[in-house]
Amino acid sequence: MSQPEIRNMEEFAAISGISRPTVSKYFHDPSSVRKSTRMRIEAALEKYDYRPNIYAMNQNRKLTKNIGIVVPYLADPFFGEIVRMIEGRCIEAGFTPSLFSSHGDQAHENDILDSLRSMKPAGVLLAPLGRQSDKSAIETFCKHVPTVLFDSNIEGMGEAFVGSDNHSFVSQTVEYLSRTGQSPCFFEMRTPANPNANKRRIAYLSMMERLGLEPHVIKIDGTGWGFEEIGRQGGLKVLSEKSLPTNTVLCSNDRLAIGFLAACYESGVRVGRAPGCELRVASHDDHPFSRFTCPSLTTAAHDYNAVSDHSVETLFRLIESGGRFENRAESLFPARLIMRESA
Amino acid sequence: MSQPEIRNMEEFAAISGISRPTVSKYFHDPSSVRKSTRMRIEAALEKYDYRPNIYAMNQNRKLTKNIGIVVPYLADPFFGEIVRMIEGRCIEAGFTPSLFSSHGDQAHENDILDSLRSMKPAGVLLAPLGRQSDKSAIETFCKHVPTVLFDSNIEGMGEAFVGSDNHSFVSQTVEYLSRTGQSPCFFEMRTPANPNANKRRIAYLSMMERLGLEPHVIKIDGTGWGFEEIGRQGGLKVLSEKSLPTNTVLCSNDRLAIGFLAACYESGVRVGRAPGCELRVASHDDHPFSRFTCPSLTTAAHDYNAVSDHSVETLFRLIESGGRFENRAESLFPARLIMRESA
DNA sequence: ATCAAAATTTTACCCGCGTAAATTTTACTA
DNA sequence: TAGTAAAATTTACGCGGGTAAAATTTTGAT
């Protein structure tokens, strides 16, 4: 709040009695200037509320302080949560996060990568669409921008991957379910959008074999990112056909399970581990809504904090290393079994 | 893909055999240059994949082509949906949307407004936190940036407001519920985060009075944006106390209702309009998950398309008008009653 | 008080583009 | 083919800072 409008750093430097390059240094890193100087600048800052032009700043900087965050589908609260944590870490570290959602669409994902390149970000945290991704577009992007993939892995792309250990997820649910009742059949989409789904199926099959149990994979139709409705339709079909081989269903992910549970309710099938229930249902992810399903969903939980923390830390290391790692590291975090009422 | 790396527009212009200012014009608006010129530029563009430096572009432009989108809580799929629609419209119109979430936190909202100002956006679509917003911060912001508020209104702030007609929402649910059964009591948070909640309560009271029915407002405790858990806790309490005055509950919003339905299920209370049910539950918003609750949720639906379309169109008109409107217009869209199984 | 190290200032140049005005070229009409 | 409007080029300047090197000042320790 003041009389004279400060137009640029030149004027601000003049008024605060300090040279422009020093002021420039201050905005780069306040701790890089002498304490007395810092206080003079900050005093002037309160009187004249000046802020440097970010476009002029980034124009010449080799590495900007921007970090791109790309998720495949923001209407999924799972990603909403992840994004919140990641954003917070970036801001703490003095970076400016920019958020993008591919909204389940390949063309959109490519457009995002395009505009992201022109932003010259210090680094990018990318959760790709997966099967729908344009691999070559992502590969090209990663050559130009320091990128850490998270949530959904694409072999060889990005300098690192941080995600969840699908085997840990499935082994815990399968072990628990088969120990406490009939062995689970595996409920998934026929053409899953996400590579995690494939890994979970494989983990299910290997786990069942190890336990000497007969595996049953139920593949349901449907495309797109409306997993709940796909799960519901698939559930209605399976239940009406009475084709379930066992009384225990393990869904590939919570969103499918949410739809499946809706189908059970509509069909009058009682779900849970309580006496009188016909079916047990469990799943993977610990989706933010999974504790509010009816019954509440037994599931294997992501370590949200670990995944987001480690993603960000990996990206920071990558940035400090100049954008390249020796080897592409893959960090996988185990699941934690959350026992609720559904199984 | 080519040998020589193009570093700037000067070089690109030289290679494509056209003057730099003309190339600059092309990137401003490809249709503003002669057809033959355009083809030459585009041919060169394919060979040398050059892209202008966005920071240098925006530095001197009086109005950038950026549009800021701010929502209060991105982990709510409702906003995920809205954002997807709004982003699409902005891109169609040649703007570059930037997405921000306040994550339910006032300081974060203020920070967003700060960095948004330094982006010098052509306009901003702002869904404020509501009660938690720093009114003076928002007011200051709106003075400097053409802003259209949406979803959640704050009197007098921004050049326009686009949202839903809460009276339409509540009148339809109340009318329907009281016509088909016992009159509804109203279930809400004691200190709602959002001004819509207050309007809905007022609408409930006036509607009940008009129908000559006795109103009952149930206020539950809890703060923050974890509405589902708040609704669940409140539901458990109300159900255990058996303090419900009627067998029909109208929740202020779907997220509360999702929690309330979970509480009903846990408590063994059968919900629905089918025979044998003890309780009816309805709500407002048509949250993306409301069709997957058990039972599926009868609710008054936002016109997502209308709200997002009209928000964007209003902002475009505002931008074309130079950032100011004569009068602050408030556009409210009516609800559509979605009858499902819960009431 | 002396002196080296750290911090700051000066100086000087660059970045990549926007934009305006005057001039020249091109395209279309009569 | 002349005349004219549209498009393109030239010219010239500005934007708001980054950044490097050398010169100067300040700081802190001896």
XYZ file of C-alpha atoms (C1' of nucleotides) in Angstrom:
746
model
C 0.000 0.000 0.000
C 1.773 3.114 -1.132
C 1.662 6.129 -3.360
C 4.165 5.455 -6.107
C 3.566 2.341 -8.145
C 6.669 0.237 -8.477
C 6.931 -0.943 -12.059
C 10.062 -3.019 -12.089
C 13.019 -4.213 -10.150
C 15.031 -1.187 -11.179
C 12.638 1.154 -9.422
C 12.295 -1.093 -6.448
C 16.045 -1.331 -6.076
C 16.365 2.434 -6.269
C 13.741 3.014 -3.611
C 15.127 0.437 -1.234
C 18.604 1.858 -1.755
C 20.115 -1.322 -3.082
C 21.418 -2.260 -6.475
C 19.213 -4.206 -8.833
C 21.452 -7.277 -9.142
C 21.439 -7.632 -5.377
C 17.682 -7.418 -5.308
C 17.628 -9.996 -8.044
C 19.768 -12.254 -5.925
C 17.432 -11.749 -3.006
C 14.439 -12.975 -4.965
C 16.451 -15.929 -6.076
C 17.347 -16.863 -2.570
C 16.782 -14.472 0.350
C 19.503 -16.148 2.380
C 22.101 -15.319 -0.241
C 22.310 -11.686 0.771
C 23.544 -10.039 3.904
C 21.125 -9.969 6.788
C 20.997 -6.201 6.965
C 20.347 -6.042 3.240
C 17.609 -8.619 3.524
C 15.874 -6.589 6.191
C 16.058 -3.440 4.131
C 14.560 -5.232 1.169
C 11.840 -6.788 3.251
C 11.022 -3.453 4.809
C 10.684 -1.892 1.383
C 8.663 -4.900 0.304
C 6.031 -4.212 2.904
C 5.704 -0.607 1.949
C 5.570 -0.965 -1.791
C 4.305 -4.499 -2.413
C 6.397 -5.157 -5.483
C 6.731 -8.601 -7.028
C 9.102 -9.536 -9.830
C 7.624 -10.354 -13.194
C 7.683 -14.107 -13.341
C 7.866 -14.160 -17.105
C 10.907 -11.953 -17.210
C 12.439 -14.063 -14.465
C 11.965 -17.371 -16.201
C 12.919 -16.110 -19.609
C 16.628 -16.284 -19.031
C 16.867 -18.774 -16.245
C 18.261 -22.057 -17.423
C 16.299 -23.962 -14.855
C 13.015 -22.505 -13.687
C 11.569 -23.271 -10.288
C 8.485 -24.835 -11.821
C 7.492 -28.418 -11.282
C 4.867 -30.082 -13.395
C 2.473 -32.583 -11.856
C 0.436 -34.698 -14.237
C -2.235 -37.165 -13.189
C -4.430 -39.264 -15.442
C -7.812 -38.561 -13.912
C -8.471 -35.864 -11.404
C -12.079 -36.790 -10.755
C -10.623 -39.742 -8.879
C -10.114 -38.615 -5.279
C -7.148 -40.929 -5.014
C -5.237 -38.554 -7.233
C -6.709 -35.577 -5.472
C -5.084 -36.785 -2.282
C -1.756 -37.563 -3.899
C -1.707 -34.187 -5.569
C -2.349 -32.393 -2.332
C 0.607 -34.024 -0.665
C 2.939 -33.554 -3.594
C 2.007 -29.906 -4.030
C 2.733 -29.241 -0.396
C 6.208 -30.767 -0.582
C 7.063 -28.798 -3.702
C 6.005 -25.497 -2.183
C 7.990 -26.198 0.974
C 11.051 -26.685 -1.180
C 10.524 -23.356 -2.902
C 9.162 -24.706 -6.161
C 6.028 -23.695 -7.999
C 3.904 -26.717 -8.847
C 1.672 -26.713 -11.898
C -1.114 -29.233 -11.925
C -2.503 -31.040 -14.951
C -5.023 -33.808 -15.479
C -5.164 -35.879 -18.632
C -8.814 -36.617 -17.899
C -8.357 -40.114 -19.253
C -7.615 -38.922 -22.761
C -4.486 -39.593 -24.787
C -4.690 -36.469 -26.908
C -5.068 -34.439 -23.755
C -2.066 -36.097 -22.191
C 0.010 -35.269 -25.240
C -1.155 -31.665 -25.205
C -0.145 -31.411 -21.568
C 3.317 -32.753 -22.300
C 3.585 -30.211 -25.069
C 2.713 -27.182 -23.025
C 4.798 -28.571 -20.196
C 7.856 -28.617 -22.390
C 7.432 -24.979 -23.232
C 7.257 -24.223 -19.535
C 10.825 -25.466 -19.179
C 10.114 -26.925 -15.749
C 12.896 -27.967 -13.422
C 11.230 -31.354 -13.305
C 8.007 -33.242 -13.820
C 6.133 -35.815 -11.787
C 4.129 -37.821 -14.254
C 1.443 -40.384 -13.546
C 0.728 -41.539 -17.081
C -2.554 -42.842 -18.389
C -0.918 -46.211 -18.850
C -2.170 -48.387 -21.650
C -3.741 -45.388 -23.336
C -0.573 -43.353 -23.216
C 1.257 -42.448 -26.382
C 4.503 -44.167 -25.490
C 6.611 -42.405 -28.069
C 5.276 -39.010 -26.994
C 6.198 -39.769 -23.417
C 9.600 -41.054 -24.421
C 10.339 -37.894 -26.373
C 9.136 -35.784 -23.497
C 11.333 -37.565 -20.985
C 14.373 -36.955 -23.142
C 13.859 -33.237 -22.825
C 12.524 -32.834 -19.308
C 13.729 -34.443 -16.070
C 10.834 -36.720 -15.271
C 9.919 -39.094 -12.490
C 7.036 -41.434 -13.192
C 4.728 -42.365 -10.388
C 1.706 -44.543 -9.693
C 1.722 -46.195 -13.065
C 4.928 -47.524 -14.547
C 5.954 -47.598 -18.185
C 9.069 -49.642 -18.666
C 12.183 -47.629 -19.285
C 10.537 -44.224 -19.365
C 11.493 -41.415 -17.077
C 14.556 -41.398 -14.907
C 12.829 -43.199 -12.065
C 9.564 -44.737 -11.011
C 7.874 -44.527 -7.648
C 4.796 -46.551 -6.956
C 3.235 -49.311 -4.993
C 4.310 -52.905 -4.855
C 1.364 -54.659 -6.433
C 2.624 -58.027 -5.342
C 2.579 -56.886 -1.748
C -0.996 -55.686 -2.189
C -2.323 -58.852 -3.684
C -0.361 -61.293 -1.576
C -1.748 -59.770 1.593
C -5.354 -59.779 0.470
C -5.157 -63.252 -1.050
C -3.425 -64.657 1.982
C -5.932 -63.120 4.354
C -8.963 -64.125 2.367
C -7.936 -67.708 1.809
C -6.883 -68.118 5.411
C -10.227 -66.933 6.753
C -12.642 -68.435 4.267
C -13.075 -69.615 0.730
C -10.353 -68.662 -1.699
C -10.907 -65.475 -3.664
C -11.706 -65.127 -7.316
C -10.223 -62.104 -9.017
C -12.539 -59.464 -10.472
C -11.099 -57.112 -13.059
C -11.678 -55.302 -16.311
C -11.000 -57.215 -19.469
C -8.836 -54.418 -20.838
C -7.513 -52.541 -17.835
C -6.419 -48.968 -18.367
C -3.537 -49.266 -15.997
C -0.433 -51.478 -15.894
C -0.954 -51.996 -12.177
C -3.989 -54.078 -13.036
C -1.913 -56.547 -15.007
C 0.610 -56.851 -12.254
C -2.137 -57.501 -9.768
C -3.608 -60.272 -11.866
C -0.212 -61.891 -12.242
C 0.388 -61.573 -8.521
C -3.002 -63.155 -7.856
C -2.227 -66.104 -10.105
C 1.199 -66.706 -8.626
C -0.097 -66.343 -5.105
C -2.896 -68.797 -5.689
C -0.475 -71.255 -7.178
C 1.797 -70.920 -4.207
C -1.081 -71.622 -1.876
C -2.130 -74.584 -3.980
C -5.505 -73.056 -4.752
C -7.380 -72.926 -7.991
C -7.417 -69.416 -9.465
C -10.499 -67.875 -11.045
C -10.245 -64.631 -12.971
C -13.477 -62.859 -13.831
C -13.030 -60.412 -16.662
C -15.723 -57.824 -17.196
C -16.368 -55.599 -20.152
C -16.213 -51.848 -20.289
C -13.859 -49.106 -21.343
C -12.922 -45.693 -20.080
C -12.367 -44.365 -16.592
C -15.842 -44.827 -15.144
C -14.662 -47.786 -13.113
C -17.493 -47.711 -10.599
C -20.157 -48.124 -13.267
C -18.109 -50.790 -15.009
C -17.796 -52.662 -11.733
C -21.493 -52.303 -11.094
C -22.528 -53.593 -14.503
C -20.068 -56.432 -14.280
C -21.311 -57.238 -10.814
C -24.947 -57.259 -11.848
C -24.123 -59.628 -14.677
C -22.058 -62.001 -12.588
C -24.616 -62.053 -9.802
C -27.586 -62.636 -12.060
C -25.767 -65.457 -13.791
C -24.779 -66.882 -10.412
C -21.472 -67.674 -12.029
C -19.225 -66.884 -9.093
C -17.014 -69.895 -8.424
C -16.470 -69.024 -4.765
C -18.136 -66.811 -2.201
C -15.153 -64.452 -2.071
C -14.418 -61.741 -4.592
C -11.164 -59.835 -4.778
C -11.493 -56.756 -6.942
C -8.534 -55.387 -8.792
C -9.116 -51.927 -7.346
C -11.431 -50.100 -4.991
C -13.331 -48.197 -7.632
C -14.406 -51.439 -9.240
C -15.256 -52.724 -5.792
C -17.425 -49.713 -5.062
C -19.433 -50.523 -8.169
C -19.489 -54.217 -7.348
C -20.803 -53.551 -3.858
C -23.539 -51.382 -5.348
C -24.462 -54.274 -7.590
C -24.568 -56.637 -4.614
C -26.842 -54.286 -2.728
C -29.160 -53.919 -5.682
C -29.243 -57.671 -6.118
C -30.002 -58.263 -2.470
C -26.760 -60.078 -1.863
C -25.507 -59.552 1.658
C -21.801 -58.822 1.759
C -19.455 -59.090 4.692
C -17.731 -61.413 7.074
C -20.573 -61.319 9.572
C -22.756 -64.383 9.938
C -25.545 -64.478 7.406
C -23.532 -62.891 4.631
C -23.334 -64.676 1.325
C -20.326 -62.963 -0.103
C -17.037 -61.465 0.902
C -15.540 -58.636 -1.127
C -12.099 -57.145 -0.819
C -9.973 -54.919 -2.932
C -6.874 -52.776 -3.297
C -5.999 -49.071 -2.987
C -7.736 -47.758 0.127
C -9.574 -45.240 -1.949
C -10.728 -42.267 0.139
C -14.318 -43.473 -0.119
C -13.709 -47.102 0.659
C -14.504 -46.641 4.315
C -17.942 -45.342 3.408
C -19.106 -48.187 1.246
C -21.775 -50.516 2.569
C -20.329 -52.552 4.060
C -17.047 -50.733 4.527
C -14.412 -52.138 2.266
C -11.590 -54.405 3.330
C -8.676 -53.368 1.207
C -4.917 -53.125 0.841
C -3.871 -49.540 1.382
C -1.340 -47.519 -0.517
C 1.183 -45.765 1.607
C 0.096 -42.360 0.281
C 2.642 -40.496 2.306
C 5.548 -42.683 1.337
C 4.697 -42.656 -2.345
C 4.234 -38.910 -2.551
C 7.200 -38.109 -0.321
C 9.521 -40.409 -2.145
C 8.331 -39.220 -5.552
C 9.120 -35.651 -4.656
C 12.440 -36.482 -3.052
C 13.459 -38.530 -6.050
C 12.609 -35.660 -8.335
C 14.632 -33.251 -6.221
C 17.618 -35.541 -6.357
C 17.138 -35.824 -10.082
C 17.096 -32.074 -10.474
C 20.220 -31.705 -8.402
C 21.895 -34.398 -10.470
C 21.334 -32.337 -13.565
C 18.373 -34.276 -14.875
C 19.935 -37.703 -15.334
C 20.406 -40.744 -13.153
C 22.920 -43.477 -13.707
C 20.289 -46.162 -13.486
C 16.546 -45.954 -13.632
C 15.482 -46.756 -10.089
C 12.096 -48.254 -9.316
C 10.859 -47.744 -5.778
C 7.909 -49.829 -4.718
C 6.123 -49.418 -1.431
C 4.285 -52.242 0.260
C 0.651 -52.240 1.170
C -1.018 -52.254 4.539
C -4.042 -54.477 4.937
C -7.062 -52.544 6.160
C -9.636 -54.865 7.600
C -13.132 -53.519 7.494
C -16.521 -55.169 7.246
C -16.724 -56.410 3.674
C -14.348 -59.342 4.137
C 13.808 -33.775 -35.982
C 16.667 -31.948 -37.631
C 20.318 -31.111 -37.426
C 20.503 -27.474 -36.425
C 18.811 -26.599 -33.151
C 16.572 -23.592 -33.490
C 17.152 -21.338 -30.529
C 14.794 -18.484 -31.095
C 12.282 -16.924 -33.376
C 14.994 -14.990 -35.186
C 16.654 -18.188 -36.335
C 13.396 -19.846 -37.139
C 12.306 -16.878 -39.220
C 15.577 -16.889 -41.090
C 15.357 -20.577 -41.892
C 11.765 -20.420 -43.009
C 12.590 -17.395 -45.109
C 10.158 -15.050 -43.422
C 10.695 -12.040 -41.223
C 10.510 -12.436 -37.483
C 7.583 -10.059 -36.911
C 5.542 -12.041 -39.389
C 6.369 -15.249 -37.627
C 5.401 -13.578 -34.407
C 2.075 -12.682 -35.919
C 1.597 -16.250 -37.011
C 2.004 -17.581 -33.489
C -0.418 -14.987 -32.285
C -3.033 -16.045 -34.779
C -2.193 -18.323 -37.687
C -5.095 -16.981 -39.726
C -3.664 -13.491 -39.611
C -1.028 -14.224 -42.218
C -1.274 -15.031 -45.863
C -2.098 -18.612 -46.729
C 1.114 -19.183 -48.623
C 3.099 -17.777 -45.721
C 1.262 -19.930 -43.262
C 2.110 -23.038 -45.238
C 5.761 -22.118 -45.391
C 5.844 -21.587 -41.659
C 4.070 -24.833 -40.972
C 6.378 -26.695 -43.285
C 9.385 -25.313 -41.454
C 7.668 -26.100 -38.187
C 7.555 -29.782 -39.017
C 11.181 -29.929 -39.934
C 12.625 -27.982 -37.041
C 10.088 -28.359 -34.235
C 10.532 -24.901 -32.822
C 8.232 -23.450 -30.170
C 8.256 -19.869 -28.966
C 9.424 -19.182 -25.455
C 6.218 -18.643 -23.544
C 7.899 -16.489 -20.946
C 9.261 -14.084 -23.495
C 5.846 -14.061 -25.168
C 3.924 -13.207 -22.052
C 6.395 -10.671 -20.820
C 5.277 -7.954 -23.148
C 1.751 -8.986 -23.894
C -0.740 -6.762 -22.191
C -3.200 -9.590 -21.771
C -1.886 -13.113 -21.620
C -3.920 -16.046 -22.828
C -3.833 -17.659 -19.413
C -6.914 -18.449 -17.399
C -6.735 -19.388 -13.751
C -9.108 -21.967 -12.320
C -9.287 -22.229 -8.544
C -11.331 -24.790 -6.648
C -11.528 -25.260 -2.904
C -10.997 -28.980 -2.664
C -9.803 -31.136 -5.495
C -10.149 -34.424 -3.685
C -13.871 -33.880 -4.146
C -14.787 -35.475 -7.477
C -17.497 -32.874 -7.908
C -14.785 -30.320 -8.564
C -12.839 -32.790 -10.622
C -15.781 -32.991 -12.989
C -16.324 -29.240 -13.113
C -12.671 -28.644 -13.763
C -12.612 -31.090 -16.628
C -15.441 -29.286 -18.385
C -14.082 -25.823 -17.759
C -10.606 -26.750 -18.909
C -11.985 -28.120 -22.141
C -13.897 -24.928 -22.941
C -10.875 -22.769 -22.231
C -8.614 -24.785 -24.496
C -11.190 -24.702 -27.292
C -11.169 -20.927 -27.071
C -7.399 -20.804 -27.365
C -6.660 -20.096 -23.727
C -4.250 -21.886 -21.443
C -5.930 -22.928 -18.207
C -3.962 -23.215 -14.989
C -5.502 -25.291 -12.252
C -5.233 -24.694 -8.532
C -6.780 -26.266 -5.472
C -6.947 -24.529 -2.114
C -7.165 -27.942 -0.436
C -9.527 -26.495 2.116
C -6.981 -24.119 3.557
C -7.203 -20.337 3.768
C -3.468 -19.705 3.679
C -3.223 -21.884 0.632
C -6.038 -20.000 -1.069
C -4.256 -16.740 -0.411
C -1.003 -18.099 -1.769
C -2.788 -19.179 -4.908
C -4.269 -15.744 -5.413
C -0.804 -14.313 -4.961
C 0.916 -16.417 -7.539
C -2.087 -16.007 -9.800
C -1.663 -12.261 -9.774
C 1.904 -12.562 -10.887
C 0.743 -14.705 -13.774
C -1.200 -11.740 -15.129
C -3.982 -14.007 -16.367
C -6.600 -12.782 -18.812
C -9.181 -13.923 -16.288
C -9.835 -16.191 -13.350
C -12.620 -18.593 -12.476
C -12.690 -18.791 -8.724
C -14.633 -21.180 -6.534
C -13.725 -19.811 -3.122
C -13.497 -21.764 0.091
C -16.459 -19.818 1.374
C -16.654 -19.179 5.078
C -12.966 -19.897 5.461
C -11.964 -17.498 2.724
C -10.025 -14.376 3.534
C -12.595 -11.918 2.232
C -10.282 -8.963 2.043
C -7.673 -10.992 0.174
C -10.262 -12.016 -2.363
C -11.554 -8.493 -2.680
C -8.076 -7.137 -3.351
C -7.460 -9.882 -5.852
C -10.656 -9.176 -7.753
C -9.719 -5.535 -8.071
C -6.626 -6.487 -9.995
C -7.749 -9.514 -11.995
C -10.946 -10.057 -13.978
C -12.658 -12.687 -11.901
C -15.835 -14.705 -12.127
C -16.865 -16.533 -8.981
C -18.547 -19.886 -9.284
C -20.081 -22.586 -7.139
C -19.840 -20.644 -3.938
C -20.905 -17.010 -3.800
C -19.387 -14.231 -1.755
C -21.526 -11.129 -1.883
C -20.171 -8.389 -4.047
C -16.907 -10.063 -4.973
C -15.865 -10.738 -8.512
C -17.559 -9.281 -11.541
C -20.128 -12.073 -11.698
C -21.256 -15.227 -10.005
C -22.383 -18.456 -11.610
C -23.789 -21.212 -9.514
C -26.742 -23.315 -8.651
C -30.089 -22.151 -7.377
C -30.156 -23.620 -3.915
C -33.808 -22.812 -3.518
C -34.596 -24.871 -6.584
C -32.602 -27.756 -5.149
C -34.278 -27.794 -1.792
C -37.780 -27.022 -2.934
C -37.769 -30.006 -5.243
C -36.464 -32.446 -2.679
C -38.701 -31.150 0.099
C -41.748 -31.149 -2.121
C -41.086 -34.659 -3.329
C -40.311 -36.070 0.077
C -43.276 -34.566 1.843
C -45.631 -35.551 -0.960
C -44.568 -39.189 -0.836
C -44.104 -39.764 2.860
C -43.256 -38.144 6.126
C -41.860 -34.663 5.986
C -38.073 -34.393 5.933
C -35.810 -33.170 8.668
C -32.733 -31.330 7.530
C -29.295 -32.774 8.287
C -26.333 -30.427 8.125
C -23.069 -29.366 9.696
C -23.272 -26.947 12.565
C -20.702 -24.682 10.982
C -20.892 -25.329 7.266
C -17.823 -24.475 5.204
C -19.861 -23.256 2.294
C -22.424 -20.481 1.853
C -24.604 -22.798 -0.187
C -25.281 -24.732 2.993
C -26.820 -21.704 4.645
C -28.982 -20.993 1.647
C -30.168 -24.556 1.611
C -31.174 -24.425 5.255
C -33.060 -21.209 4.699
C -34.745 -22.697 1.666
C -35.711 -25.741 3.708
C -37.250 -23.624 6.430
C -39.216 -21.453 4.046
C -40.366 -24.431 2.050
C -41.576 -26.257 5.130
C -43.411 -23.188 6.269
C -45.080 -22.853 2.907
C -46.192 -26.452 3.095
C -47.439 -25.941 6.625
C -45.050 -28.519 8.023
C -42.956 -28.394 11.120
C -39.263 -28.021 10.297
C -36.532 -29.947 12.095
C -32.908 -29.013 11.593
C -30.293 -31.463 12.846
C -26.925 -29.840 13.297
C -23.916 -32.072 13.633
C -20.447 -31.280 14.821
C -17.248 -31.436 12.871
C -14.913 -29.191 10.995
C -12.866 -29.408 7.862
C -13.573 -30.890 4.468
C -13.931 -34.535 5.406
C -17.693 -34.322 4.999
C -18.272 -38.048 4.618
C -16.730 -38.847 7.984
C -18.570 -35.943 9.584
C -21.832 -37.217 8.156
C -21.072 -40.715 9.340
C -20.244 -39.662 12.886
C -23.278 -37.428 13.025
C -25.415 -40.219 11.660
C -24.152 -42.739 14.181
C -24.928 -40.327 16.960
C -28.403 -39.455 15.779
C -29.284 -43.078 15.139
C -28.022 -44.312 18.472
C -29.957 -41.587 20.268
C -32.999 -42.433 18.173
C -33.568 -38.694 18.073
C -34.833 -38.415 14.530
C -38.175 -36.614 14.576
C -39.360 -38.165 11.314
C -38.378 -41.142 9.200
C -37.098 -38.930 6.400
C -33.721 -37.235 6.335
C -32.713 -34.576 3.857
C -28.973 -34.019 3.891
C -27.509 -30.678 2.979
C -25.189 -32.273 0.455
C -24.319 -35.639 -0.999
C -21.029 -36.037 0.763
C -22.740 -35.782 4.119
C -25.354 -38.188 2.828
C -22.721 -40.715 1.798
C -21.449 -40.694 5.363
C -24.949 -40.807 6.776
C -25.836 -43.831 4.659
C -22.701 -45.565 5.886
C -23.853 -44.880 9.431
C -27.278 -46.295 8.661
C -25.757 -49.449 7.242
C -23.502 -49.874 10.236
C -26.434 -49.365 12.560
C -28.563 -51.873 10.724
C -31.081 -49.265 9.668
C -32.630 -50.114 6.333
C -32.834 -47.112 4.056
C -35.026 -46.670 0.999
C -38.498 -46.210 -0.266
C -39.065 -49.934 -0.647
C -41.376 -51.671 1.819
C -39.626 -52.694 4.977
C -37.361 -49.690 5.087
C -37.251 -47.592 8.208
C -35.727 -44.471 6.817
C -35.636 -42.371 3.693
C -32.559 -40.323 2.857
C -32.203 -37.715 0.147
C -29.724 -35.026 -0.604
C -28.376 -32.409 -3.003
C -25.586 -32.219 -5.610
C -25.640 -35.454 -7.583
C -22.115 -36.173 -6.564
C -20.379 -38.541 -9.007
C -20.529 -41.311 -6.406
C -24.114 -40.842 -5.348
C -25.356 -43.484 -7.730
C -23.098 -46.042 -6.090
C -24.198 -45.625 -2.521
C -26.276 -48.338 -0.889
C -29.016 -47.680 -1.573
C -28.396 -45.351 -4.468
C -29.000 -41.784 -3.466
C -32.027 -39.737 -4.410
C -30.711 -36.260 -4.931
C -31.134 -32.918 -6.647
C -28.589 -32.665 -9.428
C -26.475 -29.735 -10.427
C -26.563 -28.879 -14.065
C -22.814 -29.431 -14.384
C -22.783 -28.532 -18.028
C -24.749 -25.338 -17.644
C -22.744 -24.111 -14.688
C -19.377 -24.767 -16.296
C -20.428 -23.518 -19.720
C -21.954 -20.359 -18.381
C -19.025 -19.682 -16.074
C -16.631 -19.843 -18.963
C -18.826 -17.794 -21.273
C -19.265 -15.153 -18.626
C -15.537 -14.948 -18.126
C -14.978 -14.615 -21.871
C -17.482 -11.768 -22.042
C -15.778 -10.187 -19.076
C -12.400 -10.402 -20.757
C -13.778 -8.892 -23.935
C -15.370 -6.124 -21.908
C -11.976 -5.177 -20.590
C -12.359 -6.782 -17.193
C -15.351 -4.886 -15.867
C -19.113 -5.334 -15.973
C -21.692 -2.651 -15.390
C -23.492 -4.747 -12.834
C -22.455 -7.838 -10.997
C -24.650 -10.539 -12.495
C -25.609 -13.646 -10.572
C -26.648 -16.603 -12.682
C -28.317 -19.463 -10.865
C -29.207 -22.738 -12.484
C -32.053 -24.915 -11.262
C -31.706 -28.478 -10.095
C -33.040 -31.662 -11.604
C -34.471 -34.218 -9.210
C -32.804 -37.595 -9.599
C -34.936 -40.298 -8.071
C -33.028 -43.316 -6.988
C -33.582 -45.886 -4.279
C -32.830 -44.062 -1.064
C -36.044 -42.005 -1.012
C 45.001 -1.233 13.034
C 45.610 -4.625 9.396
C 44.146 -7.737 6.140
C 41.711 -11.388 3.896
C 37.165 -13.084 2.937
C 32.572 -12.173 2.042
C 29.178 -9.284 0.379
C 27.786 -5.755 -2.610
C 27.926 -2.620 -6.437
C 29.159 -1.287 -11.177
C 29.325 -2.136 -15.569
C 27.996 -4.180 -19.417
C 25.827 -7.313 -22.151
C 22.281 -10.725 -23.268
C 17.714 -13.182 -23.435
C 13.564 -13.869 -26.691
C 10.085 -11.749 -27.932
C 6.140 -7.698 -28.510
C 4.914 -3.742 -30.946
C 4.560 0.382 -33.652
C 5.469 3.115 -37.847
C 7.078 3.543 -42.272
C 8.090 1.131 -46.436
C 7.871 -2.327 -49.849
C 5.803 -6.276 -51.923
C 1.919 -8.990 -53.290
C -2.785 -9.933 -54.631
C -7.050 -8.672 -56.308
C -10.309 -5.562 -58.615
C -11.713 -2.627 -62.175
C -2.572 -2.825 -67.095
C -3.245 0.618 -63.674
C -4.867 1.230 -59.041
C -5.547 -0.163 -54.445
C -5.975 -2.780 -50.358
C -3.824 -6.405 -47.870
C 0.230 -8.551 -46.438
C 4.993 -8.574 -45.454
C 9.382 -6.469 -44.334
C 12.467 -3.062 -42.218
C 13.624 -0.426 -38.697
C 13.799 0.667 -34.230
C 12.754 0.425 -29.673
C 11.189 -1.537 -25.276
C 10.081 -5.064 -21.742
C 11.928 -6.820 -17.100
C 15.008 -9.014 -15.708
C 19.561 -12.853 -15.686
C 24.320 -13.148 -15.386
C 29.190 -12.582 -15.521
C 33.468 -10.047 -14.326
C 35.706 -6.510 -12.192
C 35.737 -2.986 -8.692
C 34.393 -1.654 -4.298
C 32.764 -1.943 0.257
C 31.820 -4.288 4.485
C 32.717 -7.690 7.837
C 35.213 -10.309 11.081
C 39.328 -12.097 12.895
C 43.986 -11.380 14.085
